[in-house]
mmCIF file of C-alpha atoms in Angstrom:
data_model
loop_
_atom_site.group_PDB
_atom_site.id
_atom_site.type_symbol
_atom_site.label_atom_id
_atom_site.label_comp_id
_atom_site.label_asym_id
_atom_site.label_seq_id
_atom_site.Cartn_x
_atom_site.Cartn_y
_atom_site.Cartn_z
ATOM 1 C CA GLU A 1 18.417 -65.477 -13.548
ATOM 2 C CA MET A 2 22.461 -67.168 -14.824
ATOM 3 C CA GLN A 3 21.852 -69.937 -17.044
ATOM 4 C CA LEU A 4 24.408 -71.411 -18.716
ATOM 5 C CA VAL A 5 23.781 -74.961 -20.980
ATOM 6 C CA GLU A 6 26.489 -76.995 -22.350
ATOM 7 C CA SER A 7 26.028 -78.955 -25.207
ATOM 8 C CA GLY A 8 28.536 -81.389 -27.705
ATOM 9 C CA GLY A 9 29.816 -84.185 -25.239
ATOM 10 C CA GLY A 10 30.112 -87.404 -26.349
ATOM 11 C CA LEU A 11 32.567 -90.448 -27.264
ATOM 12 C CA VAL A 12 35.441 -89.337 -29.088
ATOM 13 C CA LYS A 13 38.376 -92.390 -30.322
ATOM 14 C CA PRO A 14 42.546 -91.325 -28.827
ATOM 15 C CA GLY A 15 43.682 -88.332 -31.591
ATOM 16 C CA GLY A 16 40.009 -87.500 -32.415
ATOM 17 C CA SER A 17 38.080 -83.884 -32.035
ATOM 18 C CA LEU A 18 35.479 -82.655 -30.036
ATOM 19 C CA ARG A 19 33.581 -79.501 -29.879
ATOM 20 C CA LEU A 20 31.797 -77.899 -27.126
ATOM 21 C CA SER A 21 28.899 -74.980 -27.101
ATOM 22 C CA CYS A 22 27.845 -72.997 -24.115
ATOM 23 C CA ALA A 23 24.570 -71.363 -24.255
ATOM 24 C CA ALA A 24 25.193 -68.125 -22.006
ATOM 25 C CA SER A 25 21.004 -66.357 -20.662
ATOM 26 C CA GLY A 26 20.590 -64.305 -18.228
ATOM 27 C CA LEU A 27 23.719 -62.212 -18.246
ATOM 28 C CA THR A 28 25.291 -59.731 -20.530
ATOM 29 C CA PHE A 29 27.586 -62.104 -21.957
ATOM 30 C CA ASN A 30 29.475 -59.490 -24.101
ATOM 31 C CA TYR A 31 31.040 -58.685 -20.949
ATOM 32 C CA ALA A 32 31.352 -61.617 -19.116
ATOM 33 C CA TRP A 33 34.849 -63.585 -18.739
ATOM 34 C CA MET A 34 34.232 -67.226 -19.346
ATOM 35 C CA ASN A 35 35.721 -70.189 -17.935
ATOM 36 C CA TRP A 36 35.776 -74.108 -18.819
ATOM 37 C CA VAL A 37 36.966 -76.162 -15.752
ATOM 38 C CA ARG A 38 36.827 -79.619 -16.426
ATOM 39 C CA GLN A 39 36.081 -82.841 -13.852
ATOM 40 C CA ALA A 40 37.826 -85.938 -14.419
ATOM 41 C CA PRO A 41 35.823 -89.535 -13.010
ATOM 42 C CA GLY A 42 36.314 -89.389 -9.181
ATOM 43 C CA LYS A 43 38.095 -86.357 -8.881
ATOM 44 C CA GLY A 44 38.595 -82.919 -8.441
ATOM 45 C CA LEU A 45 38.160 -79.624 -10.165
ATOM 46 C CA GLU A 46 40.742 -78.873 -13.627
ATOM 47 C CA TRP A 47 40.793 -75.177 -14.547
ATOM 48 C CA VAL A 48 40.799 -75.937 -18.814
ATOM 49 C CA GLY A 49 41.281 -72.103 -19.478
ATOM 50 C CA ARG A 50 39.563 -69.007 -20.089
ATOM 51 C CA ILE A 51 38.941 -65.999 -22.551
ATOM 52 C CA LYS A 52 38.246 -62.445 -21.986
ATOM 53 C CA SER A 53 35.894 -60.177 -23.168
ATOM 54 C CA LYS A 54 36.572 -58.581 -26.270
ATOM 55 C CA GLY A 55 36.170 -55.013 -24.242
ATOM 56 C CA SER A 56 38.951 -56.402 -22.615
ATOM 57 C CA GLY A 57 41.460 -58.211 -25.108
ATOM 58 C CA GLY A 58 39.298 -61.091 -25.948
ATOM 59 C CA THR A 59 42.743 -62.533 -24.807
ATOM 60 C CA THR A 60 42.651 -66.650 -24.425
ATOM 61 C CA GLU A 61 44.505 -68.812 -21.311
ATOM 62 C CA TYR A 62 45.174 -72.198 -21.136
ATOM 63 C CA THR A 63 46.474 -74.414 -19.003
ATOM 64 C CA ALA A 64 49.929 -77.023 -20.250
ATOM 65 C CA SER A 65 48.596 -80.412 -20.938
ATOM 66 C CA VAL A 66 45.320 -78.825 -23.084
ATOM 67 C CA LYS A 67 48.310 -75.828 -24.947
ATOM 68 C CA GLY A 68 47.903 -76.360 -28.695
ATOM 69 C CA ARG A 69 45.328 -78.450 -28.191
ATOM 70 C CA PHE A 70 41.948 -77.040 -26.626
ATOM 71 C CA SER A 71 41.115 -73.459 -28.446
ATOM 72 C CA ILE A 72 37.817 -71.185 -26.744
ATOM 73 C CA SER A 73 36.128 -68.703 -28.526
ATOM 74 C CA ARG A 74 33.181 -66.890 -28.108
ATOM 75 C CA ASP A 75 30.303 -65.778 -30.493
ATOM 76 C CA ASP A 76 28.956 -62.135 -28.378
ATOM 77 C CA SER A 77 25.912 -62.214 -30.810
ATOM 78 C CA GLN A 78 24.916 -65.589 -29.962
ATOM 79 C CA LYS A 79 25.917 -65.567 -26.366
ATOM 80 C CA MET A 80 27.752 -68.798 -27.381
ATOM 81 C CA LEU A 81 31.436 -69.733 -26.022
ATOM 82 C CA TYR A 82 32.909 -72.681 -27.328
ATOM 83 C CA LEU A 83 35.649 -75.116 -26.576
ATOM 84 C CA GLN A 84 37.729 -77.425 -29.587
ATOM 85 C CA MET A 85 39.464 -79.749 -28.743
ATOM 86 C CA ASN A 86 41.818 -81.547 -30.979
ATOM 87 C CA SER A 87 44.214 -84.577 -30.916
ATOM 88 C CA LEU A 88 42.189 -86.008 -27.963
ATOM 89 C CA GLN A 89 43.913 -87.860 -24.995
ATOM 90 C CA THR A 90 42.062 -90.815 -22.727
ATOM 91 C CA GLU A 91 43.098 -88.500 -19.820
ATOM 92 C CA ASP A 92 40.544 -85.851 -21.154
ATOM 93 C CA THR A 93 38.108 -87.656 -20.081
ATOM 94 C CA ALA A 94 36.315 -85.514 -17.879
ATOM 95 C CA VAL A 95 32.906 -83.577 -17.449
ATOM 96 C CA TYR A 96 33.220 -80.840 -18.907
ATOM 97 C CA TYR A 97 31.609 -77.265 -17.681
ATOM 98 C CA CYS A 98 31.749 -73.643 -18.786
ATOM 99 C CA ALA A 99 31.588 -71.041 -15.987
ATOM 100 C CA ALA A 100 30.944 -67.186 -15.929
ATOM 101 C CA VAL A 101 33.012 -65.034 -13.775
ATOM 102 C CA ARG A 102 31.751 -63.325 -11.203
ATOM 103 C CA ASP A 103 33.008 -59.791 -11.331
ATOM 104 C CA PRO A 104 36.892 -58.684 -12.191
ATOM 105 C CA THR A 105 38.071 -57.933 -9.568
ATOM 106 C CA SER A 106 37.776 -61.863 -7.608
ATOM 107 C CA PHE A 107 38.098 -63.886 -10.494
ATOM 108 C CA SER A 108 35.622 -66.051 -9.006
ATOM 109 C CA LEU A 109 32.647 -68.602 -10.929
ATOM 110 C CA ILE A 110 29.429 -67.571 -10.343
ATOM 111 C CA SER A 111 27.727 -69.592 -13.008
ATOM 112 C CA TRP A 112 28.388 -73.171 -14.042
ATOM 113 C CA GLY A 113 26.630 -75.349 -16.299
ATOM 114 C CA GLN A 114 25.529 -78.702 -15.491
ATOM 115 C CA GLY A 115 28.023 -79.910 -17.542
ATOM 116 C CA THR A 116 28.951 -82.061 -20.921
ATOM 117 C CA LEU A 117 30.984 -85.092 -20.021
ATOM 118 C CA VAL A 118 33.621 -86.135 -23.200
ATOM 119 C CA THR A 119 35.145 -89.982 -23.050
ATOM 120 C CA VAL A 120 38.160 -90.306 -24.423
ATOM 121 C CA SER A 121 38.517 -94.152 -26.017
ATOM 122 C CA SER A 122 39.018 -96.328 -28.782
ATOM 123 C CA ASP B 1 51.692 -72.847 -10.845
ATOM 124 C CA ILE B 2 50.816 -72.093 -8.082
ATOM 125 C CA GLN B 3 49.448 -75.665 -5.757
ATOM 126 C CA MET B 4 46.742 -75.660 -3.389
ATOM 127 C CA THR B 5 46.603 -78.000 -0.874
ATOM 128 C CA GLN B 6 43.393 -78.412 1.389
ATOM 129 C CA SER B 7 43.426 -80.306 4.453
ATOM 130 C CA PRO B 8 41.591 -82.579 5.610
ATOM 131 C CA SER B 9 41.062 -84.438 1.855
ATOM 132 C CA SER B 10 37.857 -86.019 4.351
ATOM 133 C CA LEU B 11 36.448 -85.421 8.043
ATOM 134 C CA SER B 12 33.298 -86.786 9.250
ATOM 135 C CA ALA B 13 30.765 -84.802 11.358
ATOM 136 C CA SER B 14 27.616 -85.172 12.494
ATOM 137 C CA ALA B 15 25.060 -82.044 12.143
ATOM 138 C CA GLY B 16 24.859 -78.848 14.282
ATOM 139 C CA ASP B 17 28.898 -79.444 14.394
ATOM 140 C CA ARG B 18 31.343 -76.932 13.527
ATOM 141 C CA VAL B 19 33.453 -77.687 11.272
ATOM 142 C CA THR B 20 36.809 -76.452 9.334
ATOM 143 C CA ILE B 21 38.589 -76.894 6.403
ATOM 144 C CA SER B 22 41.608 -75.670 5.297
ATOM 145 C CA CYS B 23 43.726 -74.618 2.239
ATOM 146 C CA ARG B 24 47.040 -73.782 2.054
ATOM 147 C CA ALA B 25 48.923 -72.237 -1.733
ATOM 148 C CA SER B 26 52.572 -72.650 -2.860
ATOM 149 C CA GLU B 27 52.924 -69.072 -2.708
ATOM 150 C CA SER B 28 51.180 -65.883 -1.474
ATOM 151 C CA ILE B 29 47.771 -65.248 -3.317
ATOM 152 C CA THR B 30 46.726 -62.053 -1.579
ATOM 153 C CA ASN B 31 43.164 -62.362 -1.110
ATOM 154 C CA TYR B 32 42.160 -64.203 -4.744
ATOM 155 C CA LEU B 33 40.582 -67.031 -2.404
ATOM 156 C CA ASN B 34 37.559 -68.136 -3.422
ATOM 157 C CA TRP B 35 35.731 -71.372 -2.258
ATOM 158 C CA TYR B 36 33.069 -73.854 -3.700
ATOM 159 C CA GLN B 37 30.266 -76.831 -2.554
ATOM 160 C CA GLN B 38 30.029 -79.954 -4.928
ATOM 161 C CA THR B 39 27.215 -82.417 -4.007
ATOM 162 C CA PRO B 40 27.453 -85.250 -6.051
ATOM 163 C CA GLY B 41 25.916 -85.097 -9.497
ATOM 164 C CA LYS B 42 25.935 -81.014 -9.699
ATOM 165 C CA ALA B 43 27.933 -78.329 -10.602
ATOM 166 C CA PRO B 44 30.068 -76.717 -8.456
ATOM 167 C CA LYS B 45 28.724 -73.371 -6.664
ATOM 168 C CA LEU B 46 30.255 -70.588 -5.685
ATOM 169 C CA LEU B 47 30.042 -70.229 -1.884
ATOM 170 C CA ILE B 48 32.787 -67.582 -0.656
ATOM 171 C CA TYR B 49 34.813 -65.114 -2.837
ATOM 172 C CA SER B 50 37.808 -62.716 -2.041
ATOM 173 C CA VAL B 51 39.093 -64.970 0.543
ATOM 174 C CA SER B 52 35.295 -63.907 2.864
ATOM 175 C CA ASN B 53 33.050 -62.416 1.299
ATOM 176 C CA LEU B 54 29.961 -64.510 0.675
ATOM 177 C CA GLN B 55 28.436 -64.854 -2.328
ATOM 178 C CA SER B 56 24.335 -63.231 -2.298
ATOM 179 C CA GLY B 57 22.491 -66.265 -1.067
ATOM 180 C CA VAL B 58 24.469 -68.388 0.882
ATOM 181 C CA PRO B 59 23.774 -69.174 4.791
ATOM 182 C CA SER B 60 25.744 -67.428 7.314
ATOM 183 C CA ARG B 61 27.102 -70.327 8.819
ATOM 184 C CA PHE B 62 29.491 -70.306 6.429
ATOM 185 C CA SER B 63 32.653 -68.411 6.451
ATOM 186 C CA GLY B 64 36.032 -67.772 5.381
ATOM 187 C CA SER B 65 39.162 -65.769 6.573
ATOM 188 C CA GLY B 66 42.673 -66.034 5.551
ATOM 189 C CA SER B 67 45.548 -64.204 3.922
ATOM 190 C CA GLY B 68 48.625 -64.626 1.745
ATOM 191 C CA THR B 69 49.246 -68.634 2.283
ATOM 192 C CA ASP B 70 46.627 -69.672 4.563
ATOM 193 C CA PHE B 71 43.390 -69.239 4.665
ATOM 194 C CA ILE B 72 40.340 -71.571 5.923
ATOM 195 C CA LEU B 73 36.799 -71.998 5.058
ATOM 196 C CA THR B 74 33.939 -72.872 8.550
ATOM 197 C CA ILE B 75 30.561 -73.752 8.722
ATOM 198 C CA ASN B 76 29.536 -73.668 11.613
ATOM 199 C CA ASN B 77 25.708 -75.179 12.881
ATOM 200 C CA LEU B 78 26.450 -78.281 9.558
ATOM 201 C CA GLN B 79 22.679 -79.210 8.691
ATOM 202 C CA PRO B 80 22.752 -82.439 5.932
ATOM 203 C CA GLU B 81 22.466 -80.094 3.100
ATOM 204 C CA ASP B 82 26.594 -79.065 3.815
ATOM 205 C CA PHE B 83 27.780 -82.174 3.437
ATOM 206 C CA ALA B 84 29.878 -82.095 -0.007
ATOM 207 C CA THR B 85 32.995 -82.103 -0.872
ATOM 208 C CA TYR B 86 34.267 -78.202 -1.232
ATOM 209 C CA TYR B 87 37.571 -76.648 -3.116
ATOM 210 C CA CYS B 88 39.149 -73.819 -3.121
ATOM 211 C CA HIS B 89 40.655 -72.448 -5.837
ATOM 212 C CA GLN B 90 43.147 -69.759 -6.410
ATOM 213 C CA THR B 91 42.220 -66.738 -9.613
ATOM 214 C CA TYR B 92 46.095 -64.903 -8.106
ATOM 215 C CA ASN B 93 47.055 -65.984 -12.008
ATOM 216 C CA THR B 94 46.829 -68.121 -14.251
ATOM 217 C CA PRO B 95 46.462 -70.899 -14.741
ATOM 218 C CA ARG B 96 44.208 -71.010 -12.377
ATOM 219 C CA THR B 97 44.213 -74.378 -9.567
ATOM 220 C CA PHE B 98 42.370 -75.616 -7.665
ATOM 221 C CA GLY B 99 42.823 -77.831 -4.523
ATOM 222 C CA GLN B 100 41.914 -81.182 -4.217
ATOM 223 C CA GLY B 101 38.850 -81.185 -2.602
ATOM 224 C CA THR B 102 38.179 -81.682 0.808
ATOM 225 C CA LYS B 103 34.762 -84.189 1.585
ATOM 226 C CA VAL B 104 32.777 -83.546 4.363
ATOM 227 C CA GLU B 105 30.534 -86.341 4.850
ATOM 228 C CA ILE B 106 28.014 -88.085 7.660
ATOM 229 C CA LYS B 107 29.080 -89.438 11.264
#
């Protein structure tokens, strides 16, 4: 069974940095395309970005509001996904989910972690 | 960016009802449309991928249809565990985008 477990959330001041981690099990991680999705309190889902598998180029893409501030990386040997968040703003406050792509045709998100809360506040 | 608009934003229904939720894309996304269910405090769960394909383990009372810009999620014989928020999600291009969600509440 696929399992994703996020960690690293917490309280950070505006302008600060935080790195989120996502530990994967039950999937062939090195082939998986991985995404980060966030959800502000009481709001809907917002796609943050994704990283392709290394075999597909390992490239990353981001939503405009985080481009240049957030960076996604992966360590296939450890089955770990990361989200480095810099220059955090109050509007980045959200639960952050990592999610695995089901297949390279639908690109739907088949498995999600439980989420980790990031609060940006002074 | 492709905008996804769901309607209604919320609805009230009773167990046993048939419910339809619409999702409209701001441009054609062919069949790159997925649906998720989210209950409070939980992560989203994939229900349907590529418009109409039921994810393994999802009850057959859920179905999806549509193409291009207009899509529908149908829930037949609504069950107590179906009261949740539903999101559509386009994967035609990046940035990926979600609809704003439709909350299905108990009447």
